mmCIF file of C-alpha atoms in Angstrom:
data_model
loop_
_atom_site.group_PDB
_atom_site.id
_atom_site.type_symbol
_atom_site.label_atom_id
_atom_site.label_comp_id
_atom_site.label_asym_id
_atom_site.label_seq_id
_atom_site.Cartn_x
_atom_site.Cartn_y
_atom_site.Cartn_z
ATOM 1 C CA MET B 20 6.761 195.622 205.959
ATOM 2 C CA THR B 21 7.709 194.797 209.527
ATOM 3 C CA ASP B 22 8.156 191.166 210.488
ATOM 4 C CA TRP B 23 6.719 190.136 213.829
ATOM 5 C CA TYR B 24 7.459 187.193 216.082
ATOM 6 C CA TYR B 25 5.590 185.885 219.078
ATOM 7 C CA HIS B 26 6.196 183.162 221.658
ATOM 8 C CA ASP B 27 3.766 180.253 221.917
ATOM 9 C CA PRO B 28 4.017 178.078 225.079
ATOM 10 C CA ALA B 29 3.652 174.911 223.028
ATOM 11 C CA LEU B 30 5.395 175.849 219.774
ATOM 12 C CA GLY B 31 8.083 178.183 221.023
ATOM 13 C CA ARG B 32 9.067 181.081 218.768
ATOM 14 C CA VAL B 33 6.652 181.667 215.878
ATOM 15 C CA GLY B 34 7.430 183.979 212.932
ATOM 16 C CA PRO B 35 8.198 185.969 211.015
ATOM 17 C CA ILE B 36 4.625 186.997 210.257
ATOM 18 C CA ALA B 37 3.107 190.232 208.999
ATOM 19 C CA ALA B 38 1.322 192.669 211.281
ATOM 20 C CA GLU B 39 -2.004 191.834 209.650
ATOM 21 C CA GLU B 40 -1.503 188.138 210.415
ATOM 22 C CA LEU B 41 -0.605 189.007 214.000
ATOM 23 C CA ARG B 42 -3.826 191.026 214.330
ATOM 24 C CA ALA B 43 -5.821 188.150 212.826
ATOM 25 C CA ARG B 44 -4.408 185.677 215.320
ATOM 26 C CA PHE B 45 -5.280 188.040 218.148
ATOM 27 C CA ARG B 46 -8.860 188.339 216.866
ATOM 28 C CA ASP B 47 -9.040 184.524 216.595
ATOM 29 C CA HIS B 48 -7.854 184.248 220.216
ATOM 30 C CA LEU B 49 -4.731 182.353 219.179
ATOM 31 C CA ILE B 50 -2.648 184.908 221.045
ATOM 32 C CA ARG B 51 -3.531 187.178 223.941
ATOM 33 C CA SER B 52 -2.618 190.610 225.185
ATOM 34 C CA GLU B 53 0.107 189.175 227.437
ATOM 35 C CA THR B 54 1.674 187.073 224.656
ATOM 36 C CA PRO B 55 5.372 188.030 224.280
ATOM 37 C CA VAL B 56 6.097 189.581 220.860
ATOM 38 C CA TRP B 57 9.143 191.007 219.138
ATOM 39 C CA ARG B 58 9.988 192.936 215.986
ATOM 40 C CA PRO B 59 13.263 194.291 214.614
ATOM 41 C CA GLY B 60 14.378 197.278 216.619
ATOM 42 C CA GLN B 61 13.192 195.884 219.947
ATOM 43 C CA ALA B 62 15.786 195.091 222.603
ATOM 44 C CA ASP B 63 13.771 192.173 223.934
ATOM 45 C CA TRP B 64 10.373 190.513 224.049
ATOM 46 C CA SER B 65 7.432 192.590 225.252
ATOM 47 C CA PRO B 66 3.733 191.876 225.845
ATOM 48 C CA LEU B 67 1.504 192.335 222.807
ATOM 49 C CA SER B 68 -0.495 194.935 224.733
ATOM 50 C CA GLN B 69 2.448 197.350 224.499
ATOM 51 C CA PHE B 70 2.001 197.465 220.718
ATOM 52 C CA SER B 71 -1.792 197.834 220.670
ATOM 53 C CA GLY B 72 -1.608 201.346 219.232
ATOM 54 C CA GLU B 73 0.989 200.463 216.613
ATOM 55 C CA LEU B 74 -0.908 197.370 215.525
ATOM 56 C CA GLY B 75 -4.350 198.921 215.833
ATOM 57 C CA LEU B 76 -5.667 196.312 218.225
ATOM 58 C CA PRO B 77 -9.067 197.484 219.516
ATOM 59 C CA GLY B 78 -9.990 197.303 223.169
ATOM 60 C CA MET B 79 -6.400 196.872 224.366
ATOM 61 C CA THR B 80 -4.289 199.297 226.298
ATOM 62 C CA SER B 81 -0.783 198.974 227.493
ATOM 63 C CA ASP B 82 -0.639 197.720 231.059
ATOM 64 C CA PRO B 83 2.372 199.034 232.977
ATOM 65 C CA ARG B 84 1.936 196.199 235.466
ATOM 66 C CA GLN B 85 2.922 193.565 232.913
ATOM 67 C CA PRO B 86 5.666 191.150 234.020
ATOM 68 C CA PRO B 87 9.265 191.750 232.898
ATOM 69 C CA PRO B 88 10.513 190.352 229.565
ATOM 70 C CA LEU B 89 11.238 186.655 229.211
ATOM 71 C CA ASN B 90 14.985 187.195 228.956
ATOM 72 C CA PRO B 91 17.195 190.144 229.926
ATOM 73 C CA PRO B 92 18.690 192.068 227.015
ATOM 74 C CA ALA B 93 22.035 190.839 225.772
ATOM 75 C CA SER B 94 24.570 193.385 224.592
ATOM 76 C CA HIS B 95 25.757 191.161 221.744
ATOM 77 C CA ARG B 96 22.266 190.517 220.364
ATOM 78 C CA GLY B 97 21.550 192.080 216.985
ATOM 79 C CA THR B 98 18.373 193.918 216.027
ATOM 80 C CA ASN B 99 17.454 191.766 213.043
ATOM 81 C CA ALA B 100 16.757 188.493 214.855
ATOM 82 C CA PRO B 101 14.426 187.843 217.781
ATOM 83 C CA PRO B 102 16.036 186.956 221.107
ATOM 84 C CA ALA B 103 15.857 183.399 222.354
ATOM 85 C CA THR B 104 12.856 182.544 224.453
ATOM 86 C CA ALA B 105 12.836 180.443 227.575
ATOM 87 C CA GLY B 106 13.734 176.816 226.922
ATOM 88 C CA ARG B 107 11.161 174.100 227.354
ATOM 89 C CA GLY B 108 11.564 171.503 230.091
ATOM 90 C CA LEU B 109 11.988 167.777 229.626
ATOM 91 C CA GLY B 110 9.037 166.117 227.955
ATOM 92 C CA GLY B 111 7.225 163.083 229.263
ATOM 93 C CA CYS B 112 9.055 160.729 226.892
ATOM 94 C CA ALA B 113 12.446 162.017 228.018
ATOM 95 C CA ILE B 114 11.538 161.563 231.683
ATOM 96 C CA ALA B 115 10.243 158.052 230.993
ATOM 97 C CA ALA B 116 13.466 157.219 229.150
ATOM 98 C CA ILE B 117 15.580 158.450 232.067
ATOM 99 C CA ILE B 118 13.524 156.407 234.525
ATOM 100 C CA GLY B 119 13.880 153.355 232.271
ATOM 101 C CA VAL B 120 17.659 153.730 232.153
ATOM 102 C CA VAL B 121 17.849 154.067 235.937
ATOM 103 C CA VAL B 122 15.699 150.959 236.414
ATOM 104 C CA VAL B 123 17.859 148.959 234.007
ATOM 105 C CA VAL B 124 21.078 150.119 235.678
ATOM 106 C CA ILE B 125 19.737 148.997 239.059
ATOM 107 C CA LEU B 126 17.991 145.777 238.041
ATOM 108 C CA VAL B 127 20.584 144.261 235.701
ATOM 109 C CA PRO B 128 23.267 143.791 238.407
ATOM 110 C CA VAL B 129 20.641 142.457 240.836
ATOM 111 C CA ILE B 130 19.381 139.936 238.275
ATOM 112 C CA ALA B 131 22.953 138.919 237.475
ATOM 113 C CA ILE B 132 23.694 138.295 241.159
ATOM 114 C CA LEU B 133 20.516 136.263 241.621
ATOM 115 C CA ALA B 134 21.298 134.233 238.510
ATOM 116 C CA ALA B 135 24.849 133.593 239.727
ATOM 117 C CA ILE B 136 23.378 132.137 242.919
ATOM 118 C CA ALA B 137 20.330 130.351 241.539
ATOM 119 C CA ILE B 138 21.782 128.640 238.453
ATOM 120 C CA PRO B 139 24.579 126.702 240.241
ATOM 121 C CA ALA B 140 22.152 125.750 243.023
ATOM 122 C CA TYR B 141 19.678 124.427 240.462
ATOM 123 C CA GLN B 142 22.411 122.471 238.675
ATOM 124 C CA ASP B 143 23.470 120.893 241.987
ATOM 125 C CA TYR B 144 19.847 119.931 242.576
ATOM 126 C CA ILE B 145 19.639 118.226 239.156
ATOM 127 C CA HIS B 146 22.853 116.277 239.769
ATOM 128 C CA ARG B 147 21.715 115.248 243.249
ATOM 129 C CA THR B 148 18.429 114.036 241.775
ATOM 130 C CA LYS B 149 20.296 111.838 239.293
ATOM 131 C CA VAL B 150 22.400 110.334 242.081
ATOM 132 C CA THR B 151 19.194 109.580 243.984
ATOM 133 C CA GLN B 152 17.754 107.897 240.890
ATOM 134 C CA VAL B 153 20.814 105.631 240.754
ATOM 135 C CA ILE B 154 20.211 104.619 244.361
ATOM 136 C CA VAL B 155 16.576 103.830 243.613
ATOM 137 C CA SER B 156 17.415 101.875 240.451
ATOM 138 C CA THR B 157 19.860 99.601 242.318
ATOM 139 C CA ALA B 158 17.500 98.867 245.224
ATOM 140 C CA THR B 159 16.440 95.533 243.694
ATOM 141 C CA LEU B 160 20.067 94.445 243.443
ATOM 142 C CA ARG B 161 20.642 95.278 247.113
ATOM 143 C CA ASP B 162 17.587 93.226 248.030
ATOM 144 C CA GLY B 163 19.079 90.331 246.052
ATOM 145 C CA VAL B 164 22.374 90.572 247.945
ATOM 146 C CA HIS B 165 20.519 90.567 251.255
ATOM 147 C CA ALA B 166 18.460 87.523 250.252
ATOM 148 C CA TYR B 167 21.592 85.663 249.122
ATOM 149 C CA GLU B 168 23.312 86.461 252.422
ATOM 150 C CA ARG B 169 20.382 85.046 254.412
ATOM 151 C CA ARG B 170 20.260 81.833 252.358
ATOM 152 C CA HIS B 171 23.987 81.133 252.221
ATOM 153 C CA ASP B 172 25.206 82.958 255.313
ATOM 154 C CA ALA B 173 27.787 84.550 253.041
ATOM 155 C CA CYS B 174 28.029 87.562 250.764
ATOM 156 C CA PRO B 175 27.740 87.067 247.007
ATOM 157 C CA ARG B 176 30.322 88.249 244.519
ATOM 158 C CA ASN B 177 30.025 89.323 240.923
ATOM 159 C CA GLY B 178 29.642 86.182 238.830
ATOM 160 C CA ASP B 179 27.932 84.162 241.550
ATOM 161 C CA GLU B 180 24.528 82.703 240.809
ATOM 162 C CA GLY B 181 22.069 85.520 240.175
ATOM 163 C CA PHE B 182 24.753 88.217 239.923
ATOM 164 C CA GLY B 183 26.389 89.526 236.765
ATOM 165 C CA GLU B 184 29.795 91.021 236.159
ATOM 166 C CA PRO B 185 30.291 94.666 237.268
ATOM 167 C CA ASP B 186 29.879 96.066 233.741
ATOM 168 C CA SER B 187 26.645 94.159 233.172
ATOM 169 C CA TYR B 188 24.817 96.674 235.367
ATOM 170 C CA ALA B 189 25.940 99.657 233.268
ATOM 171 C CA SER B 190 23.378 102.288 232.258
ATOM 172 C CA ASP B 191 23.344 105.965 231.307
ATOM 173 C CA THR B 192 24.293 106.946 234.855
ATOM 174 C CA VAL B 193 25.934 103.747 236.155
ATOM 175 C CA ALA B 194 29.355 102.611 234.946
ATOM 176 C CA SER B 195 29.510 99.412 237.002
ATOM 177 C CA VAL B 196 28.310 97.740 240.204
ATOM 178 C CA ARG B 197 30.558 95.578 242.342
ATOM 179 C CA VAL B 198 29.145 93.318 245.053
ATOM 180 C CA GLY B 199 31.131 91.500 247.719
ATOM 181 C CA SER B 200 32.160 91.851 251.330
ATOM 182 C CA VAL B 201 34.322 94.146 253.429
ATOM 183 C CA GLU B 202 37.254 93.109 255.610
ATOM 184 C CA GLU B 203 35.460 93.836 258.856
ATOM 185 C CA GLY B 204 32.617 91.626 257.735
ATOM 186 C CA GLY B 205 29.318 92.268 256.069
ATOM 187 C CA CYS B 206 28.127 92.541 252.501
ATOM 188 C CA ALA B 207 28.815 95.645 250.472
ATOM 189 C CA MET B 208 28.028 97.223 247.129
ATOM 190 C CA GLU B 209 30.056 99.814 245.220
ATOM 191 C CA ILE B 210 28.353 101.755 242.408
ATOM 192 C CA ALA B 211 30.537 103.677 239.948
ATOM 193 C CA LEU B 212 28.763 106.680 238.403
ATOM 194 C CA ARG B 213 28.909 108.260 234.966
ATOM 195 C CA GLY B 214 26.937 110.628 232.733
ATOM 196 C CA ILE B 215 25.828 112.899 235.589
ATOM 197 C CA ALA B 216 28.335 115.747 235.909
ATOM 198 C CA PRO B 217 32.122 116.171 235.704
ATOM 199 C CA ALA B 218 32.292 116.481 239.492
ATOM 200 C CA VAL B 219 30.420 113.183 239.930
ATOM 201 C CA ASP B 220 31.402 111.011 236.978
ATOM 202 C CA GLY B 221 33.941 108.354 237.982
ATOM 203 C CA GLU B 222 33.079 108.659 241.673
ATOM 204 C CA THR B 223 31.465 105.842 243.655
ATOM 205 C CA LEU B 224 28.558 105.276 246.006
ATOM 206 C CA PHE B 225 29.314 102.734 248.720
ATOM 207 C CA TRP B 226 26.631 100.726 250.533
ATOM 208 C CA LYS B 227 27.097 98.335 253.433
ATOM 209 C CA LEU B 228 24.594 95.805 254.734
ATOM 210 C CA ASP B 229 23.926 96.074 258.466
ATOM 211 C CA ARG B 230 23.256 92.412 259.202
ATOM 212 C CA ASP B 231 21.921 92.975 262.711
ATOM 213 C CA ALA B 232 19.474 95.668 261.612
ATOM 214 C CA GLY B 233 18.736 93.886 258.367
ATOM 215 C CA GLU B 234 19.090 97.033 256.267
ATOM 216 C CA TRP B 235 21.533 98.753 253.969
ATOM 217 C CA ARG B 236 23.371 101.889 255.009
ATOM 218 C CA CYS B 237 24.742 104.447 252.581
ATOM 219 C CA GLN B 238 28.399 105.156 253.298
ATOM 220 C CA GLY B 239 28.643 107.935 250.730
ATOM 221 C CA GLY B 240 31.715 106.723 248.908
ATOM 222 C CA SER B 241 33.713 109.316 246.968
ATOM 223 C CA VAL B 242 30.776 111.380 245.672
ATOM 224 C CA PRO B 243 31.026 115.028 246.865
ATOM 225 C CA ASN B 244 28.712 115.614 249.788
ATOM 226 C CA LYS B 245 26.597 118.283 248.049
ATOM 227 C CA PHE B 246 25.496 115.739 245.434
ATOM 228 C CA LEU B 247 24.425 113.116 247.975
ATOM 229 C CA PRO B 248 20.788 112.611 248.990
ATOM 230 C CA ALA B 249 19.789 113.172 252.603
ATOM 231 C CA MET B 250 19.938 109.451 253.453
ATOM 232 C CA CYS B 251 23.660 109.392 252.699
ATOM 233 C CA LYS B 252 24.467 112.757 254.262
ATOM 234 C CA SER B 253 22.929 111.800 257.606
ATOM 235 C CA ILE B 254 24.971 108.590 257.806
ATOM 236 C CA ILE B 255 28.183 110.401 256.934
ATOM 237 C CA SER B 256 27.440 113.092 259.512
ATOM 238 C CA ASP B 257 26.720 110.500 262.217
ATOM 239 C CA GLU B 258 29.884 108.541 261.486
ATOM 240 C CA SER B 259 32.060 111.656 261.468
ATOM 241 C CA THR B 260 30.852 112.740 264.918
ATOM 242 C CA PRO B 261 33.478 111.876 267.590
#
């Protein structure tokens, strides 16, 4: 009994099967006259129509205009195994996987760069917000210094009536608050910070009372400029302009 093989576009090489099974599949329209087939003794694949007489397939004649075999004969190929058929291309899943890898390779560095920029900027914003909260929380104390200066025509010091010692003003973000005067005249307040960030903790905010204008001015102190609110940055910028 001769074993037959045929090539299915979806399944690839099919076989071995008997001649009767091959005829049945032709009758059931599972294969067609142009379907490539092979049997031992053949050099290469040939259309089924070329074996119509041998297989007894009715209504089929060999068509000399059939296309050439799928693969050229190979000198080393034996006669007991069918030659390899044309390989199938990449499937949809493989293409999708390749696209996914390419997208990941491109996006991961971009995301990393954006994160490297955004995260430090956000942290600076949080620290600057905490410094601003300290300024707001000590506004009442500045008002008290101003009121004392108007009543006594002098600047109060820590321990004077209505003013505690520096450590008495401590909080989660304030280490101490010193009140007094500066050598050139005028009341001043120095706020030591803590619990905000390593770059800010231990630094100070310095405020000076402008007696003529009747308002406090932020002098910045030793806090790095990027952590200062706009009200302090503008004063520092103005004073540093020649």
